[in-house]
Amino acid sequence: MPATPAWPPKSAPRLFVEDELGSGRTVAVEGNQANYLARVMRVGEGDTVILCDDLTGEWATRVVQVDKRRVELEVGQHLRPREPVPDFWLCPALLKKDRFDLVLEKATELGVARIAPVVTRRCVADKLNTERADTIVTEAAEQCARTALPEIAPVAKLDALLRDWPQDRHLFFADEDGGEPAADAFCYGEGPAALLVGPEGGFDDAERAAIRAHPASVAISLGPRILRGETAAIAGTAVWMAEAGDWLDEE
Ligand code: SAM
């Protein structure tokens, strides 16, 4: 007896759209998304496309009309609600473009709720192309079947970040000069949390002193080796997810 093919098909393309989705609604995608569906994935009428709206969750849709500039989809079955996201922010200092792209992509895969880029005195970059950053996190979320997108906060200078820091949120500060072992600190730090990570050249002494003096900050160590900024951001996030995030949740 031939096995019943999985539905929706695993090969079905996945996209995030701005429109709020709901059964019976018609959604049109244009531009790069239409080109991706029509020319890369070669969808045809009747094919299934998975859409997410970062609000109601994930829906199966059926292609009703295709041309290379516009694809019309009819929304059908609700597949999954928007995933619950652990209340964790990643505050990475801006790095060289390709390295910061990696941080954006991996932070999205790992499940961060908010990415808050920081400019410090030793940063080699002081601006972030937000359109490009949005594309990177959206594509990363589509790739790993997330149903929620991390928020990307406007770039902030370190002193402004510290000044406006929410009182109820732990500010874990990745300090290569030493601190509490990350796993321990994360384990005991219940509630909303964030991880601040420095640039290639690290924080200067005045910045380090200002961060350490902040009432919400806890200096943490990510081990005896000096990690690159992007590695520290990704490794630190993974340890938080394992110790205090949703990696503890039973499937
Ligand atoms: N200051 C060093 C330098 O002068 O080369 C290295 C900075 S390191 C490349 C970039 C950032 O990663 C640091 O500011 C820190 O936030 C984080 N980091 C790297 N290794 C770490 C460790 N072992 N423990 C905690 N944080 C670390």
PDB file of C-alpha atoms and ligand atoms in Angstrom:
ATOM      1  CA  MET A   1       0.000   0.000   0.000  1.00  0.00           C
ATOM      2  CA  PRO A   2       1.721   3.280  -1.124  1.00  0.00           C
ATOM      3  CA  ALA A   3       2.356   5.676   1.817  1.00  0.00           C
ATOM      4  CA  THR A   4       0.068   8.705   1.958  1.00  0.00           C
ATOM      5  CA  PRO A   5       2.196  11.725   0.907  1.00  0.00           C
ATOM      6  CA  ALA A   6       2.795  14.202   3.767  1.00  0.00           C
ATOM      7  CA  TRP A   7       0.531  17.269   3.739  1.00  0.00           C
ATOM      8  CA  PRO A   8       1.404  20.048   3.492  1.00  0.00           C
ATOM      9  CA  PRO A   9       4.274  18.779   1.322  1.00  0.00           C
ATOM     10  CA  LYS A  10       7.662  19.305   3.011  1.00  0.00           C
ATOM     11  CA  SER A  11       8.850  20.925  -0.204  1.00  0.00           C
ATOM     12  CA  ALA A  12       6.149  23.600  -0.067  1.00  0.00           C
ATOM     13  CA  PRO A  13       7.703  27.081  -0.167  1.00  0.00           C
ATOM     14  CA  ARG A  14       7.377  29.170   3.012  1.00  0.00           C
ATOM     15  CA  LEU A  15       7.041  32.943   3.170  1.00  0.00           C
ATOM     16  CA  PHE A  16       6.312  35.638   5.736  1.00  0.00           C
ATOM     17  CA  VAL A  17       3.754  38.202   4.568  1.00  0.00           C
ATOM     18  CA  GLU A  18       2.628  41.531   6.008  1.00  0.00           C
ATOM     19  CA  ASP A  19      -1.109  40.814   5.603  1.00  0.00           C
ATOM     20  CA  GLU A  20      -2.965  39.245   8.517  1.00  0.00           C
ATOM     21  CA  LEU A  21      -3.980  35.758   7.400  1.00  0.00           C
ATOM     22  CA  GLY A  22      -7.284  33.980   7.877  1.00  0.00           C
ATOM     23  CA  SER A  23      -9.137  31.079   6.292  1.00  0.00           C
ATOM     24  CA  GLY A  24     -10.793  31.995   2.984  1.00  0.00           C
ATOM     25  CA  ARG A  25      -8.810  35.216   2.499  1.00  0.00           C
ATOM     26  CA  THR A  26      -6.895  35.924  -0.712  1.00  0.00           C
ATOM     27  CA  VAL A  27      -3.336  37.209  -0.449  1.00  0.00           C
ATOM     28  CA  ALA A  28      -1.137  38.485  -3.263  1.00  0.00           C
ATOM     29  CA  VAL A  29       2.649  38.490  -3.111  1.00  0.00           C
ATOM     30  CA  GLU A  30       4.695  40.646  -5.514  1.00  0.00           C
ATOM     31  CA  GLY A  31       8.320  41.651  -6.239  1.00  0.00           C
ATOM     32  CA  ASN A  32      11.047  39.312  -4.947  1.00  0.00           C
ATOM     33  CA  GLN A  33       8.548  36.981  -3.280  1.00  0.00           C
ATOM     34  CA  ALA A  34       6.550  36.554  -6.519  1.00  0.00           C
ATOM     35  CA  ASN A  35       9.764  36.018  -8.454  1.00  0.00           C
ATOM     36  CA  TYR A  36      10.877  33.416  -5.877  1.00  0.00           C
ATOM     37  CA  LEU A  37       7.592  31.491  -6.113  1.00  0.00           C
ATOM     38  CA  ALA A  38       7.120  31.761  -9.889  1.00  0.00           C
ATOM     39  CA  ARG A  39      10.677  31.460 -11.174  1.00  0.00           C
ATOM     40  CA  VAL A  40      12.719  29.743  -8.448  1.00  0.00           C
ATOM     41  CA  MET A  41      10.124  27.397  -6.923  1.00  0.00           C
ATOM     42  CA  ARG A  42       8.099  27.231 -10.176  1.00  0.00           C
ATOM     43  CA  VAL A  43       4.754  26.980  -8.388  1.00  0.00           C
ATOM     44  CA  GLY A  44       1.661  26.442 -10.506  1.00  0.00           C
ATOM     45  CA  GLU A  45      -2.088  26.849  -9.923  1.00  0.00           C
ATOM     46  CA  GLY A  46      -3.285  24.490  -7.191  1.00  0.00           C
ATOM     47  CA  ASP A  47       0.133  24.160  -5.565  1.00  0.00           C
ATOM     48  CA  THR A  48       0.530  24.626  -1.800  1.00  0.00           C
ATOM     49  CA  VAL A  49       2.493  27.517  -0.312  1.00  0.00           C
ATOM     50  CA  ILE A  50       2.982  27.983   3.451  1.00  0.00           C
ATOM     51  CA  LEU A  51       2.437  31.557   4.651  1.00  0.00           C
ATOM     52  CA  CYS A  52       3.130  33.110   8.064  1.00  0.00           C
ATOM     53  CA  ASP A  53       2.083  36.582   9.252  1.00  0.00           C
ATOM     54  CA  ASP A  54       4.042  36.799  12.526  1.00  0.00           C
ATOM     55  CA  LEU A  55       0.649  37.233  14.226  1.00  0.00           C
ATOM     56  CA  THR A  56      -1.839  34.390  13.763  1.00  0.00           C
ATOM     57  CA  GLY A  57       0.762  31.791  12.847  1.00  0.00           C
ATOM     58  CA  GLU A  58       1.191  29.471   9.894  1.00  0.00           C
ATOM     59  CA  TRP A  59      -1.354  28.724   7.140  1.00  0.00           C
ATOM     60  CA  ALA A  60      -1.521  26.453   4.130  1.00  0.00           C
ATOM     61  CA  THR A  61      -2.492  28.390   1.006  1.00  0.00           C
ATOM     62  CA  ARG A  62      -3.345  27.342  -2.550  1.00  0.00           C
ATOM     63  CA  VAL A  63      -1.943  29.104  -5.607  1.00  0.00           C
ATOM     64  CA  VAL A  64      -4.855  30.530  -7.626  1.00  0.00           C
ATOM     65  CA  GLN A  65      -2.941  32.696 -10.100  1.00  0.00           C
ATOM     66  CA  VAL A  66       0.730  32.989 -11.052  1.00  0.00           C
ATOM     67  CA  ASP A  67       2.765  35.418 -13.033  1.00  0.00           C
ATOM     68  CA  LYS A  68       6.373  36.400 -12.457  1.00  0.00           C
ATOM     69  CA  ARG A  69       5.409  39.743 -10.862  1.00  0.00           C
ATOM     70  CA  ARG A  70       2.396  38.661  -8.819  1.00  0.00           C
ATOM     71  CA  VAL A  71       1.176  35.428  -7.263  1.00  0.00           C
ATOM     72  CA  GLU A  72      -2.329  35.154  -5.806  1.00  0.00           C
ATOM     73  CA  LEU A  73      -2.928  32.689  -2.966  1.00  0.00           C
ATOM     74  CA  GLU A  74      -6.089  31.520  -1.250  1.00  0.00           C
ATOM     75  CA  VAL A  75      -5.642  30.945   2.481  1.00  0.00           C
ATOM     76  CA  GLY A  76      -6.865  27.577   3.697  1.00  0.00           C
ATOM     77  CA  GLN A  77      -6.003  25.503   6.757  1.00  0.00           C
ATOM     78  CA  HIS A  78      -4.448  26.986   9.885  1.00  0.00           C
ATOM     79  CA  LEU A  79      -1.391  24.802  10.548  1.00  0.00           C
ATOM     80  CA  ARG A  80       0.262  26.271  13.681  1.00  0.00           C
ATOM     81  CA  PRO A  81      -0.241  29.265  15.956  1.00  0.00           C
ATOM     82  CA  ARG A  82       2.561  31.839  16.284  1.00  0.00           C
ATOM     83  CA  GLU A  83       5.235  30.138  18.393  1.00  0.00           C
ATOM     84  CA  PRO A  84       5.763  31.264  21.995  1.00  0.00           C
ATOM     85  CA  VAL A  85       9.107  33.132  22.082  1.00  0.00           C
ATOM     86  CA  PRO A  86      11.317  33.246  25.196  1.00  0.00           C
ATOM     87  CA  ASP A  87      11.694  36.816  26.531  1.00  0.00           C
ATOM     88  CA  PHE A  88      15.337  37.179  25.517  1.00  0.00           C
ATOM     89  CA  TRP A  89      17.027  40.109  23.762  1.00  0.00           C
ATOM     90  CA  LEU A  90      20.400  39.964  22.053  1.00  0.00           C
ATOM     91  CA  CYS A  91      22.362  43.256  22.155  1.00  0.00           C
ATOM     92  CA  PRO A  92      25.335  42.729  19.846  1.00  0.00           C
ATOM     93  CA  ALA A  93      27.813  45.495  19.109  1.00  0.00           C
ATOM     94  CA  LEU A  94      27.889  46.237  15.373  1.00  0.00           C
ATOM     95  CA  LEU A  95      30.509  44.159  13.550  1.00  0.00           C
ATOM     96  CA  LYS A  96      31.792  44.045   9.973  1.00  0.00           C
ATOM     97  CA  LYS A  97      28.841  43.402   7.599  1.00  0.00           C
ATOM     98  CA  ASP A  98      29.278  39.686   6.872  1.00  0.00           C
ATOM     99  CA  ARG A  99      29.918  38.889  10.531  1.00  0.00           C
ATOM    100  CA  PHE A 100      26.897  40.864  11.678  1.00  0.00           C
ATOM    101  CA  ASP A 101      24.777  39.123   9.009  1.00  0.00           C
ATOM    102  CA  LEU A 102      25.800  35.860  10.670  1.00  0.00           C
ATOM    103  CA  VAL A 103      24.688  37.140  14.078  1.00  0.00           C
ATOM    104  CA  LEU A 104      21.303  38.197  12.643  1.00  0.00           C
ATOM    105  CA  GLU A 105      20.782  34.829  10.949  1.00  0.00           C
ATOM    106  CA  LYS A 106      21.853  32.666  13.884  1.00  0.00           C
ATOM    107  CA  ALA A 107      20.041  34.762  16.499  1.00  0.00           C
ATOM    108  CA  THR A 108      16.861  34.262  14.461  1.00  0.00           C
ATOM    109  CA  GLU A 109      17.394  30.500  14.216  1.00  0.00           C
ATOM    110  CA  LEU A 110      18.065  30.296  17.969  1.00  0.00           C
ATOM    111  CA  GLY A 111      14.801  32.030  18.820  1.00  0.00           C
ATOM    112  CA  VAL A 112      15.655  35.479  20.157  1.00  0.00           C
ATOM    113  CA  ALA A 113      12.676  37.834  20.603  1.00  0.00           C
ATOM    114  CA  ARG A 114      14.538  41.115  19.900  1.00  0.00           C
ATOM    115  CA  ILE A 115      17.888  42.071  18.380  1.00  0.00           C
ATOM    116  CA  ALA A 116      19.105  45.435  19.721  1.00  0.00           C
ATOM    117  CA  PRO A 117      22.283  46.499  17.845  1.00  0.00           C
ATOM    118  CA  VAL A 118      24.692  48.642  19.880  1.00  0.00           C
ATOM    119  CA  VAL A 119      27.397  51.108  18.837  1.00  0.00           C
ATOM    120  CA  THR A 120      30.429  51.258  21.126  1.00  0.00           C
ATOM    121  CA  ARG A 121      33.658  53.238  20.853  1.00  0.00           C
ATOM    122  CA  ARG A 122      35.622  50.413  19.212  1.00  0.00           C
ATOM    123  CA  CYS A 123      32.950  49.462  16.687  1.00  0.00           C
ATOM    124  CA  VAL A 124      34.217  49.402  13.084  1.00  0.00           C
ATOM    125  CA  ALA A 125      30.645  49.993  11.848  1.00  0.00           C
ATOM    126  CA  ASP A 126      28.173  52.568  13.185  1.00  0.00           C
ATOM    127  CA  LYS A 127      25.166  52.026  10.930  1.00  0.00           C
ATOM    128  CA  LEU A 128      22.954  49.045  10.062  1.00  0.00           C
ATOM    129  CA  ASN A 129      21.116  48.652   6.749  1.00  0.00           C
ATOM    130  CA  THR A 130      17.735  47.854   8.338  1.00  0.00           C
ATOM    131  CA  GLU A 131      16.084  46.721   5.077  1.00  0.00           C
ATOM    132  CA  ARG A 132      18.881  44.228   4.548  1.00  0.00           C
ATOM    133  CA  ALA A 133      18.726  43.130   8.212  1.00  0.00           C
ATOM    134  CA  ASP A 134      14.952  42.578   7.886  1.00  0.00           C
ATOM    135  CA  THR A 135      15.514  40.426   4.802  1.00  0.00           C
ATOM    136  CA  ILE A 136      18.182  38.347   6.575  1.00  0.00           C
ATOM    137  CA  VAL A 137      16.024  37.611   9.652  1.00  0.00           C
ATOM    138  CA  THR A 138      12.924  36.907   7.530  1.00  0.00           C
ATOM    139  CA  GLU A 139      14.782  34.482   5.262  1.00  0.00           C
ATOM    140  CA  ALA A 140      16.403  32.820   8.296  1.00  0.00           C
ATOM    141  CA  ALA A 141      12.976  32.396   9.925  1.00  0.00           C
ATOM    142  CA  GLU A 142      11.519  30.983   6.690  1.00  0.00           C
ATOM    143  CA  GLN A 143      14.482  28.598   6.360  1.00  0.00           C
ATOM    144  CA  CYS A 144      14.103  27.154   9.854  1.00  0.00           C
ATOM    145  CA  ALA A 145      10.277  27.069   9.859  1.00  0.00           C
ATOM    146  CA  ARG A 146       9.830  29.655  12.592  1.00  0.00           C
ATOM    147  CA  THR A 147       6.379  31.241  12.892  1.00  0.00           C
ATOM    148  CA  ALA A 148       7.653  34.362  14.667  1.00  0.00           C
ATOM    149  CA  LEU A 149      10.147  37.040  13.583  1.00  0.00           C
ATOM    150  CA  PRO A 150      12.589  38.686  15.991  1.00  0.00           C
ATOM    151  CA  GLU A 151      12.076  42.426  16.334  1.00  0.00           C
ATOM    152  CA  ILE A 152      15.072  44.495  15.214  1.00  0.00           C
ATOM    153  CA  ALA A 153      15.481  47.584  17.388  1.00  0.00           C
ATOM    154  CA  PRO A 154      17.022  50.815  16.057  1.00  0.00           C
ATOM    155  CA  VAL A 155      20.807  50.979  16.519  1.00  0.00           C
ATOM    156  CA  ALA A 156      21.607  52.581  19.893  1.00  0.00           C
ATOM    157  CA  LYS A 157      24.761  54.033  21.388  1.00  0.00           C
ATOM    158  CA  LEU A 158      25.922  52.126  24.493  1.00  0.00           C
ATOM    159  CA  ASP A 159      25.265  55.038  26.881  1.00  0.00           C
ATOM    160  CA  ALA A 160      21.702  55.433  25.547  1.00  0.00           C
ATOM    161  CA  LEU A 161      21.113  51.680  25.848  1.00  0.00           C
ATOM    162  CA  LEU A 162      22.211  51.772  29.508  1.00  0.00           C
ATOM    163  CA  ARG A 163      20.258  54.973  30.267  1.00  0.00           C
ATOM    164  CA  ASP A 164      16.980  53.616  28.835  1.00  0.00           C
ATOM    165  CA  TRP A 165      17.407  50.049  30.121  1.00  0.00           C
ATOM    166  CA  PRO A 166      14.126  48.522  31.457  1.00  0.00           C
ATOM    167  CA  GLN A 167      14.371  47.926  35.205  1.00  0.00           C
ATOM    168  CA  ASP A 168      12.824  44.446  35.098  1.00  0.00           C
ATOM    169  CA  ARG A 169      15.266  42.996  32.563  1.00  0.00           C
ATOM    170  CA  HIS A 170      18.567  41.294  33.411  1.00  0.00           C
ATOM    171  CA  LEU A 171      21.475  42.712  31.415  1.00  0.00           C
ATOM    172  CA  PHE A 172      23.959  39.866  31.052  1.00  0.00           C
ATOM    173  CA  PHE A 173      27.247  41.413  29.966  1.00  0.00           C
ATOM    174  CA  ALA A 174      29.648  39.114  28.104  1.00  0.00           C
ATOM    175  CA  ASP A 175      33.002  40.227  29.489  1.00  0.00           C
ATOM    176  CA  GLU A 176      36.160  38.558  28.235  1.00  0.00           C
ATOM    177  CA  ASP A 177      37.866  39.953  31.332  1.00  0.00           C
ATOM    178  CA  GLY A 178      35.822  37.550  33.397  1.00  0.00           C
ATOM    179  CA  GLY A 179      32.531  37.145  35.184  1.00  0.00           C
ATOM    180  CA  GLU A 180      30.150  34.488  36.483  1.00  0.00           C
ATOM    181  CA  PRO A 181      30.065  31.298  34.414  1.00  0.00           C
ATOM    182  CA  ALA A 182      27.318  31.990  31.859  1.00  0.00           C
ATOM    183  CA  ALA A 183      25.308  28.827  32.552  1.00  0.00           C
ATOM    184  CA  ASP A 184      25.114  29.568  36.294  1.00  0.00           C
ATOM    185  CA  ALA A 185      24.222  33.220  35.842  1.00  0.00           C
ATOM    186  CA  PHE A 186      21.518  32.418  33.278  1.00  0.00           C
ATOM    187  CA  CYS A 187      20.105  29.647  35.444  1.00  0.00           C
ATOM    188  CA  TYR A 188      19.563  31.911  38.433  1.00  0.00           C
ATOM    189  CA  GLY A 189      18.521  34.982  36.430  1.00  0.00           C
ATOM    190  CA  GLU A 190      14.774  34.271  36.156  1.00  0.00           C
ATOM    191  CA  GLY A 191      12.576  36.587  34.052  1.00  0.00           C
ATOM    192  CA  PRO A 192      13.200  38.886  31.072  1.00  0.00           C
ATOM    193  CA  ALA A 193      16.836  38.794  30.015  1.00  0.00           C
ATOM    194  CA  ALA A 194      19.306  40.191  27.509  1.00  0.00           C
ATOM    195  CA  LEU A 195      22.889  39.512  26.455  1.00  0.00           C
ATOM    196  CA  LEU A 196      25.266  42.381  25.615  1.00  0.00           C
ATOM    197  CA  VAL A 197      28.289  41.446  23.493  1.00  0.00           C
ATOM    198  CA  GLY A 198      31.206  43.649  22.450  1.00  0.00           C
ATOM    199  CA  PRO A 199      32.794  44.452  19.073  1.00  0.00           C
ATOM    200  CA  GLU A 200      35.976  43.014  17.538  1.00  0.00           C
ATOM    201  CA  GLY A 201      38.141  45.256  19.731  1.00  0.00           C
ATOM    202  CA  GLY A 202      36.076  44.688  22.866  1.00  0.00           C
ATOM    203  CA  PHE A 203      34.749  47.320  25.284  1.00  0.00           C
ATOM    204  CA  ASP A 204      37.126  50.000  26.530  1.00  0.00           C
ATOM    205  CA  ASP A 205      37.718  50.413  30.267  1.00  0.00           C
ATOM    206  CA  ALA A 206      35.273  53.324  30.667  1.00  0.00           C
ATOM    207  CA  GLU A 207      32.529  51.373  28.879  1.00  0.00           C
ATOM    208  CA  ARG A 208      33.259  48.259  30.943  1.00  0.00           C
ATOM    209  CA  ALA A 209      33.026  50.298  34.158  1.00  0.00           C
ATOM    210  CA  ALA A 210      29.730  51.916  33.075  1.00  0.00           C
ATOM    211  CA  ILE A 211      28.190  48.554  32.193  1.00  0.00           C
ATOM    212  CA  ARG A 212      29.379  46.897  35.407  1.00  0.00           C
ATOM    213  CA  ALA A 213      27.976  49.827  37.435  1.00  0.00           C
ATOM    214  CA  HIS A 214      24.522  49.427  35.895  1.00  0.00           C
ATOM    215  CA  PRO A 215      22.032  47.977  38.461  1.00  0.00           C
ATOM    216  CA  ALA A 216      20.659  45.411  35.978  1.00  0.00           C
ATOM    217  CA  SER A 217      24.015  44.164  34.729  1.00  0.00           C
ATOM    218  CA  VAL A 218      25.642  40.833  35.522  1.00  0.00           C
ATOM    219  CA  ALA A 219      29.102  40.165  34.023  1.00  0.00           C
ATOM    220  CA  ILE A 220      29.332  36.673  32.570  1.00  0.00           C
ATOM    221  CA  SER A 221      32.174  34.592  31.209  1.00  0.00           C
ATOM    222  CA  LEU A 222      31.871  32.444  28.087  1.00  0.00           C
ATOM    223  CA  GLY A 223      34.898  30.387  29.025  1.00  0.00           C
ATOM    224  CA  PRO A 224      38.693  30.830  29.061  1.00  0.00           C
ATOM    225  CA  ARG A 225      39.142  31.585  25.365  1.00  0.00           C
ATOM    226  CA  ILE A 226      38.670  34.948  23.653  1.00  0.00           C
ATOM    227  CA  LEU A 227      35.816  34.441  21.216  1.00  0.00           C
ATOM    228  CA  ARG A 228      35.105  36.636  18.221  1.00  0.00           C
ATOM    229  CA  GLY A 229      32.142  38.932  18.717  1.00  0.00           C
ATOM    230  CA  GLU A 230      29.839  36.903  16.490  1.00  0.00           C
ATOM    231  CA  THR A 231      30.858  33.637  18.166  1.00  0.00           C
ATOM    232  CA  ALA A 232      30.265  35.083  21.637  1.00  0.00           C
ATOM    233  CA  ALA A 233      26.807  36.354  20.575  1.00  0.00           C
ATOM    234  CA  ILE A 234      25.761  32.995  19.108  1.00  0.00           C
ATOM    235  CA  ALA A 235      27.310  30.826  21.843  1.00  0.00           C
ATOM    236  CA  GLY A 236      25.926  33.042  24.624  1.00  0.00           C
ATOM    237  CA  THR A 237      22.440  32.912  23.137  1.00  0.00           C
ATOM    238  CA  ALA A 238      22.605  29.119  22.840  1.00  0.00           C
ATOM    239  CA  VAL A 239      23.659  28.753  26.486  1.00  0.00           C
ATOM    240  CA  TRP A 240      20.791  31.046  27.593  1.00  0.00           C
ATOM    241  CA  MET A 241      18.272  29.052  25.530  1.00  0.00           C
ATOM    242  CA  ALA A 242      19.567  25.832  27.111  1.00  0.00           C
ATOM    243  CA  GLU A 243      19.677  27.163  30.692  1.00  0.00           C
ATOM    244  CA  ALA A 244      16.733  29.566  30.843  1.00  0.00           C
ATOM    245  CA  GLY A 245      14.988  29.454  27.490  1.00  0.00           C
ATOM    246  CA  ASP A 246      12.694  26.953  25.796  1.00  0.00           C
ATOM    247  CA  TRP A 247      15.246  24.212  25.210  1.00  0.00           C
ATOM    248  CA  LEU A 248      14.153  22.919  28.591  1.00  0.00           C
ATOM    249  CA  ASP A 249      10.593  22.452  27.361  1.00  0.00           C
ATOM    250  CA  GLU A 250       9.506  18.874  26.741  1.00  0.00           C
ATOM    251  CA  GLU A 251       8.507  18.371  23.077  1.00  0.00           C
TER     252      GLU A 251
HETATM  253  N1  SAM B   1      38.928  42.553  23.804  1.00  0.00           N
HETATM  254  C1  SAM B   1      39.344  41.505  23.000  1.00  0.00           C
HETATM  255  C2  SAM B   1      40.278  42.062  22.010  1.00  0.00           C
HETATM  256  O1  SAM B   1      40.823  43.101  22.356  1.00  0.00           O
HETATM  257  O2  SAM B   1      40.587  41.400  21.039  1.00  0.00           O
HETATM  258  C3  SAM B   1      38.340  40.658  22.326  1.00  0.00           C
HETATM  259  C4  SAM B   1      36.997  41.159  22.159  1.00  0.00           C
HETATM  260  S1  SAM B   1      36.017  39.853  21.653  1.00  0.00           S
HETATM  261  C5  SAM B   1      36.637  39.635  20.059  1.00  0.00           C
HETATM  262  C6  SAM B   1      34.449  40.529  21.355  1.00  0.00           C
HETATM  263  C7  SAM B   1      33.442  40.397  22.468  1.00  0.00           C
HETATM  264  O3  SAM B   1      33.086  39.031  22.627  1.00  0.00           O
HETATM  265  C8  SAM B   1      33.878  40.828  23.811  1.00  0.00           C
HETATM  266  O4  SAM B   1      33.739  42.224  23.971  1.00  0.00           O
HETATM  267  C9  SAM B   1      32.929  40.069  24.725  1.00  0.00           C
HETATM  268  O5  SAM B   1      31.694  40.719  24.813  1.00  0.00           O
HETATM  269  C10 SAM B   1      32.768  38.762  23.981  1.00  0.00           C
HETATM  270  N2  SAM B   1      33.660  37.692  24.456  1.00  0.00           N
HETATM  271  C11 SAM B   1      34.653  37.113  23.763  1.00  0.00           C
HETATM  272  N3  SAM B   1      35.210  36.115  24.484  1.00  0.00           N
HETATM  273  C12 SAM B   1      34.550  36.071  25.671  1.00  0.00           C
HETATM  274  C13 SAM B   1      34.639  35.267  26.845  1.00  0.00           C
HETATM  275  N4  SAM B   1      35.536  34.285  26.935  1.00  0.00           N
HETATM  276  N5  SAM B   1      33.791  35.530  27.870  1.00  0.00           N
HETATM  277  C14 SAM B   1      32.866  36.516  27.790  1.00  0.00           C
HETATM  278  N6  SAM B   1      32.710  37.316  26.705  1.00  0.00           N
HETATM  279  C15 SAM B   1      33.546  37.088  25.668  1.00  0.00           C
END
